[in-house]
GROMACS .gro file of C-alpha atoms in nm:
model
  268
    1MET     CA    1   2.904   0.388  -0.478
    2ASN     CA    2   3.107   0.704  -0.531
    3LYS     CA    3   2.819   0.916  -0.426
    4LYS     CA    4   2.502   0.785  -0.230
    5MET     CA    5   2.193   0.852  -0.434
    6LYS     CA    6   1.882   0.938  -0.253
    7VAL     CA    7   1.624   0.681  -0.292
    8GLY     CA    8   1.240   0.701  -0.281
    9LEU     CA    9   1.011   0.414  -0.246
   10ALA     CA   10   0.646   0.452  -0.380
   11LEU     CA   11   0.391   0.199  -0.265
   12SER     CA   12   0.068   0.170  -0.450
   13SER     CA   13  -0.289   0.124  -0.339
   14GLY     CA   14  -0.435  -0.223  -0.400
   15GLY     CA   15  -0.624  -0.347  -0.079
   16TYR     CA   16  -0.536  -0.698   0.043
   17ARG     CA   17  -0.257  -0.707  -0.221
   18GLY     CA   18  -0.071  -0.438  -0.015
   19LEU     CA   19   0.071  -0.746   0.194
   20ALA     CA   20   0.307  -0.788  -0.100
   21HIS     CA   21   0.480  -0.452  -0.028
   22ILE     CA   22   0.598  -0.622   0.302
   23GLY     CA   23   0.780  -0.879   0.093
   24VAL     CA   24   0.947  -0.608  -0.146
   25ILE     CA   25   1.066  -0.406   0.167
   26LYS     CA   26   1.206  -0.710   0.328
   27VAL     CA   27   1.414  -0.793   0.033
   28LEU     CA   28   1.520  -0.431  -0.030
   29MET     CA   29   1.641  -0.421   0.319
   30GLU     CA   30   1.831  -0.740   0.300
   31ASN     CA   31   2.023  -0.627   0.014
   32ARG     CA   32   2.106  -0.283   0.185
   33ILE     CA   33   1.900  -0.079  -0.064
   34PRO     CA   34   1.867   0.261   0.088
   35ILE     CA   35   1.519   0.407   0.139
   36ASP     CA   36   1.558   0.788   0.194
   37PHE     CA   37   1.180   0.872   0.133
   38VAL     CA   38   0.873   0.678   0.126
   39SER     CA   39   0.521   0.741  -0.016
   40GLY     CA   40   0.224   0.528  -0.027
   41ALA     CA   41  -0.151   0.552  -0.130
   42SER     CA   42  -0.408   0.342   0.058
   43ALA     CA   43  -0.274   0.007   0.144
   44GLY     CA   44   0.068   0.143   0.057
   45SER     CA   45   0.026   0.421   0.312
   46LEU     CA   46  -0.023   0.171   0.591
   47VAL     CA   47   0.283  -0.033   0.503
   48GLY     CA   48   0.482   0.273   0.407
   49ALA     CA   49   0.398   0.454   0.732
   50TYR     CA   50   0.515   0.151   0.940
   51LEU     CA   51   0.834   0.134   0.758
   52ALA     CA   52   0.885   0.520   0.800
   53LEU     CA   53   0.818   0.506   1.169
   54PHE     CA   54   1.003   0.202   1.273
   55GLY     CA   55   1.253   0.145   1.007
   56GLU     CA   56   1.158  -0.216   0.927
   57VAL     CA   57   0.851  -0.424   0.855
   58ASP     CA   58   0.957  -0.761   1.014
   59SER     CA   59   0.748  -0.700   1.300
   60LEU     CA   60   0.451  -0.589   1.107
   61GLU     CA   61   0.466  -0.927   0.949
   62LYS     CA   62   0.464  -1.099   1.282
   63LEU     CA   63   0.194  -0.876   1.414
   64ILE     CA   64  -0.032  -0.958   1.112
   65LEU     CA   65   0.032  -1.337   1.150
   66LYS     CA   66  -0.016  -1.333   1.529
   67ASN     CA   67  -0.347  -1.141   1.520
   68SER     CA   68  -0.496  -1.264   1.204
   69LYS     CA   69  -0.827  -1.337   1.362
   70ASP     CA   70  -0.869  -0.966   1.475
   71PHE     CA   71  -0.866  -0.809   1.132
   72LEU     CA   72  -1.220  -0.901   0.998
   73PRO     CA   73  -1.412  -0.813   1.315
   74MET     CA   74  -1.267  -0.460   1.294
   75PHE     CA   75  -1.487  -0.432   0.960
   76PHE     CA   76  -1.799  -0.497   1.151
   77ASP     CA   77  -1.835  -0.139   1.261
   78PHE     CA   78  -2.142  -0.046   1.044
   79SER     CA   79  -2.269   0.306   0.963
   80LEU     CA   80  -2.549   0.443   0.771
   81ILE     CA   81  -2.388   0.787   0.683
   82GLY     CA   82  -2.117   0.814   0.420
   83GLY     CA   83  -2.022   0.453   0.398
   84PHE     CA   84  -2.086   0.120   0.538
   85ILE     CA   85  -1.800   0.113   0.775
   86LYS     CA   86  -1.729   0.393   1.043
   87GLY     CA   87  -1.369   0.299   1.075
   88ASP     CA   88  -1.380   0.374   1.468
   89LYS     CA   89  -1.245   0.015   1.545
   90LEU     CA   90  -0.986   0.032   1.279
   91GLN     CA   91  -0.865   0.361   1.406
   92VAL     CA   92  -0.824   0.238   1.769
   93TYR     CA   93  -0.640  -0.063   1.636
   94LEU     CA   94  -0.412   0.152   1.425
   95ASP     CA   95  -0.351   0.392   1.722
   96LYS     CA   96  -0.208   0.085   1.904
   97ILE     CA   97   0.021  -0.025   1.626
   98PHE     CA   98   0.154   0.338   1.549
   99HIS     CA   99   0.151   0.465   1.910
  100LYS     CA  100  -0.046   0.765   1.810
  101ALA     CA  101   0.296   0.900   1.648
  102GLN     CA  102   0.320   1.213   1.447
  103PHE     CA  103   0.488   1.247   1.111
  104SER     CA  104   0.772   1.434   1.283
  105GLN     CA  105   0.869   1.116   1.463
  106THR     CA  106   0.942   0.899   1.154
  107LYS     CA  107   1.301   0.773   1.076
  108ILE     CA  108   1.226   0.816   0.699
  109PRO     CA  109   1.046   1.124   0.542
  110LEU     CA  110   0.679   1.002   0.482
  111TYR     CA  111   0.428   1.129   0.236
  112ILE     CA  112   0.067   0.975   0.235
  113ILE     CA  113  -0.164   1.041  -0.049
  114ALA     CA  114  -0.545   1.081   0.000
  115THR     CA  115  -0.802   1.206  -0.246
  116ASP     CA  116  -1.036   1.499  -0.165
  117LEU     CA  117  -1.377   1.391  -0.240
  118VAL     CA  118  -1.490   1.737  -0.297
  119SER     CA  119  -1.235   1.853  -0.554
  120GLY     CA  120  -1.133   1.516  -0.670
  121GLN     CA  121  -0.779   1.620  -0.634
  122PRO     CA  122  -0.484   1.434  -0.450
  123VAL     CA  123  -0.399   1.535  -0.113
  124THR     CA  124  -0.037   1.503   0.030
  125LEU     CA  125  -0.025   1.441   0.393
  126SER     CA  126   0.317   1.483   0.565
  127SER     CA  127   0.245   1.651   0.900
  128GLY     CA  128   0.038   1.589   1.206
  129LYS     CA  129  -0.078   1.254   1.337
  130ILE     CA  130   0.002   0.942   1.115
  131VAL     CA  131  -0.313   0.730   1.178
  132PRO     CA  132  -0.562   0.996   1.066
  133ALA     CA  133  -0.373   1.028   0.742
  134VAL     CA  134  -0.373   0.649   0.682
  135LEU     CA  135  -0.731   0.628   0.754
  136GLY     CA  136  -0.814   0.887   0.495
  137SER     CA  137  -0.584   0.744   0.236
  138ILE     CA  138  -0.751   0.384   0.284
  139SER     CA  139  -1.114   0.507   0.292
  140VAL     CA  140  -1.269   0.329  -0.009
  141PRO     CA  141  -1.572   0.530  -0.109
  142LEU     CA  142  -1.907   0.371  -0.010
  143ILE     CA  143  -1.709   0.122   0.206
  144PHE     CA  144  -1.574   0.366   0.462
  145ARG     CA  145  -1.695   0.680   0.572
  146PRO     CA  146  -1.507   0.975   0.434
  147LEU     CA  147  -1.265   1.151   0.676
  148GLY     CA  148  -1.308   1.512   0.743
  149PHE     CA  149  -0.991   1.708   0.715
  150LYS     CA  150  -0.984   2.071   0.745
  151GLU     CA  151  -1.212   2.171   0.458
  152LYS     CA  152  -1.182   1.835   0.273
  153LEU     CA  153  -1.340   1.503   0.262
  154LEU     CA  154  -1.057   1.235   0.236
  155VAL     CA  155  -1.110   0.909   0.055
  156ASP     CA  156  -0.895   0.651  -0.095
  157GLY     CA  157  -0.562   0.782  -0.237
  158GLY     CA  158  -0.565   0.528  -0.514
  159LEU     CA  159  -0.835   0.714  -0.685
  160SER     CA  160  -0.609   1.022  -0.765
  161ASP     CA  161  -0.259   0.897  -0.747
  162PRO     CA  162  -0.231   0.516  -0.697
  163VAL     CA  163   0.155   0.488  -0.712
  164PRO     CA  164   0.276   0.826  -0.568
  165VAL     CA  165   0.602   0.888  -0.767
  166ASN     CA  166   0.601   1.240  -0.828
  167ILE     CA  167   0.591   1.355  -0.471
  168LEU     CA  168   0.929   1.175  -0.418
  169LYS     CA  169   1.100   1.329  -0.698
  170LYS     CA  170   0.974   1.686  -0.586
  171SER     CA  171   1.125   1.584  -0.237
  172GLY     CA  172   1.469   1.507  -0.377
  173ALA     CA  173   1.470   1.147  -0.467
  174GLU     CA  174   1.713   1.089  -0.741
  175LYS     CA  175   1.603   0.730  -0.796
  176VAL     CA  176   1.247   0.604  -0.726
  177ILE     CA  177   1.145   0.247  -0.696
  178ALA     CA  178   0.766   0.210  -0.744
  179VAL     CA  179   0.579  -0.105  -0.651
  180ASN     CA  180   0.257  -0.112  -0.857
  181LEU     CA  181   0.009  -0.384  -0.736
  182TYR     CA  182  -0.220  -0.348  -1.034
  183HIS     CA  183  -0.123  -0.639  -1.275
  184LYS     CA  184  -0.230  -0.710  -1.628
  185ASN     CA  185  -0.311  -1.058  -1.532
  186GLU     CA  186  -0.626  -0.932  -1.340
  187PHE     CA  187  -0.790  -0.917  -1.670
  188VAL     CA  188  -0.757  -1.282  -1.774
  189ASN     CA  189  -1.099  -1.399  -1.630
  190LYS     CA  190  -1.394  -1.359  -1.869
  191ASP     CA  191  -1.674  -1.502  -1.647
  192PHE     CA  192  -1.879  -1.205  -1.552
  193THR     CA  193  -2.163  -1.142  -1.326
  194ILE     CA  194  -2.305  -0.799  -1.238
  195SER     CA  195  -2.102  -0.764  -0.940
  196LYS     CA  196  -1.791  -0.879  -1.134
  197VAL     CA  197  -1.858  -0.618  -1.409
  198ALA     CA  198  -1.848  -0.357  -1.143
  199LEU     CA  199  -1.529  -0.473  -0.983
  200ARG     CA  200  -1.369  -0.514  -1.329
  201SER     CA  201  -1.463  -0.152  -1.419
  202THR     CA  202  -1.293  -0.015  -1.112
  203ARG     CA  203  -0.989  -0.225  -1.172
  204ILE     CA  204  -0.964  -0.093  -1.519
  205ALA     CA  205  -0.956   0.250  -1.407
  206LEU     CA  206  -0.710   0.189  -1.141
  207HIS     CA  207  -0.490  -0.015  -1.369
  208ASN     CA  208  -0.470   0.253  -1.633
  209LEU     CA  209  -0.427   0.532  -1.371
  210SER     CA  210  -0.133   0.352  -1.206
  211LYS     CA  211   0.039   0.335  -1.539
  212ILE     CA  212   0.035   0.718  -1.554
  213SER     CA  213   0.140   0.740  -1.207
  214VAL     CA  214   0.455   0.532  -1.237
  215HIS     CA  215   0.566   0.710  -1.569
  216ASP     CA  216   0.862   0.897  -1.394
  217ALA     CA  217   0.964   0.601  -1.174
  218ASP     CA  218   1.311   0.455  -1.238
  219ILE     CA  219   1.236   0.096  -1.140
  220ILE     CA  220   0.887  -0.052  -1.144
  221LEU     CA  221   0.799  -0.356  -0.961
  222ASN     CA  222   0.471  -0.531  -1.045
  223PRO     CA  223   0.410  -0.826  -0.795
  224ASP     CA  224   0.141  -1.055  -0.966
  225THR     CA  225  -0.105  -1.168  -0.698
  226SER     CA  226  -0.376  -1.196  -0.940
  227THR     CA  227  -0.397  -1.590  -0.969
  228TYR     CA  228  -0.365  -1.637  -0.601
  229LEU     CA  229  -0.646  -1.393  -0.506
  230GLU     CA  230  -0.881  -1.564  -0.740
  231SER     CA  231  -0.827  -1.893  -0.561
  232ILE     CA  232  -0.921  -1.765  -0.197
  233LYS     CA  233  -1.224  -1.628  -0.039
  234VAL     CA  234  -1.233  -1.294   0.125
  235SER     CA  235  -1.316  -1.446   0.463
  236LYS     CA  236  -0.983  -1.644   0.422
  237TYR     CA  237  -0.763  -1.341   0.344
  238PHE     CA  238  -0.596  -1.301   0.663
  239GLU     CA  239  -0.540  -1.672   0.752
  240PRO     CA  240  -0.149  -1.703   0.808
  241GLU     CA  241  -0.086  -1.924   0.504
  242ASN     CA  242  -0.245  -1.673   0.263
  243VAL     CA  243  -0.074  -1.376   0.427
  244LYS     CA  244   0.264  -1.553   0.397
  245LYS     CA  245   0.189  -1.629   0.029
  246ILE     CA  246   0.099  -1.265  -0.067
  247ILE     CA  247   0.414  -1.144   0.119
  248SER     CA  248   0.628  -1.401  -0.064
  249ILE     CA  249   0.492  -1.286  -0.410
  250GLY     CA  250   0.632  -0.945  -0.310
  251GLU     CA  251   0.964  -1.110  -0.222
  252LYS     CA  252   0.999  -1.284  -0.536
  253GLU     CA  253   0.937  -0.986  -0.749
  254ALA     CA  254   1.185  -0.780  -0.548
  255ARG     CA  255   1.457  -1.041  -0.579
  256ARG     CA  256   1.406  -1.032  -0.958
  257TYR     CA  257   1.497  -0.658  -0.974
  258ILE     CA  258   1.777  -0.634  -0.721
  259PRO     CA  259   2.056  -0.665  -0.995
  260GLU     CA  260   1.889  -0.378  -1.182
  261ILE     CA  261   1.832  -0.173  -0.869
  262LYS     CA  262   2.205  -0.223  -0.768
  263LYS     CA  263   2.326  -0.147  -1.110
  264GLN     CA  264   2.118   0.190  -1.130
  265LEU     CA  265   2.228   0.284  -0.781
  266GLY     CA  266   2.609   0.217  -0.862
  267MET     CA  267   2.616  -0.070  -0.595
  268LEU     CA  268   2.767  -0.323  -0.818
   0.00000   0.00000   0.00000
């Protein structure tokens, strides 16, 4: 490389599928792909924040595998106001993971996207404490209570900018690698119930919005977790073998794109 290009990594929303982000990042780092900026929405905000603060995600994978039984109980934190889950238990857990760190302490500039429930507009969070920003970004409406922030009510960042590419371009990234977890293969199943119609409707909206979000990305990775997720129950999501499988899907997708990434960065 004659001149080191500034590279941004945009990590999409996607709930449990967000574990695939860990696999993608591991492969990028194994291949010495530079990451100069990172952005994330919802699940991508959590993984992105960990990468930005600690400079790696191997320890995050180990943490999830070691404490797999701790995750589901965090969602038994019921609320009758604004959402079914308060999020207090989750905040305590995230505070331990992130050591109550501030954005100013990250090794890599970090941009977290949430959505203002009042205006419907995306909100970029890049200062102050990291954990409240992550909580705001992952707050799926009706599931979690919206998070009060200044004069805003923050909910899931995926609702307004599911793959936050443009903030990286504006921040100086010359090349942006986007990881979009919304895959076309999610729309193969035609067996509908009332609940599945509601879920499919949400996925259609996010799938189409994500295509708009990634428009200006230079490289788009699209890990396909759809088939595997159809085969396991929600209660089994954090069992070690399932965590490993979703991470491996991210690894496989990243390896497929390494030659193209290196070519675009002038590393070949």
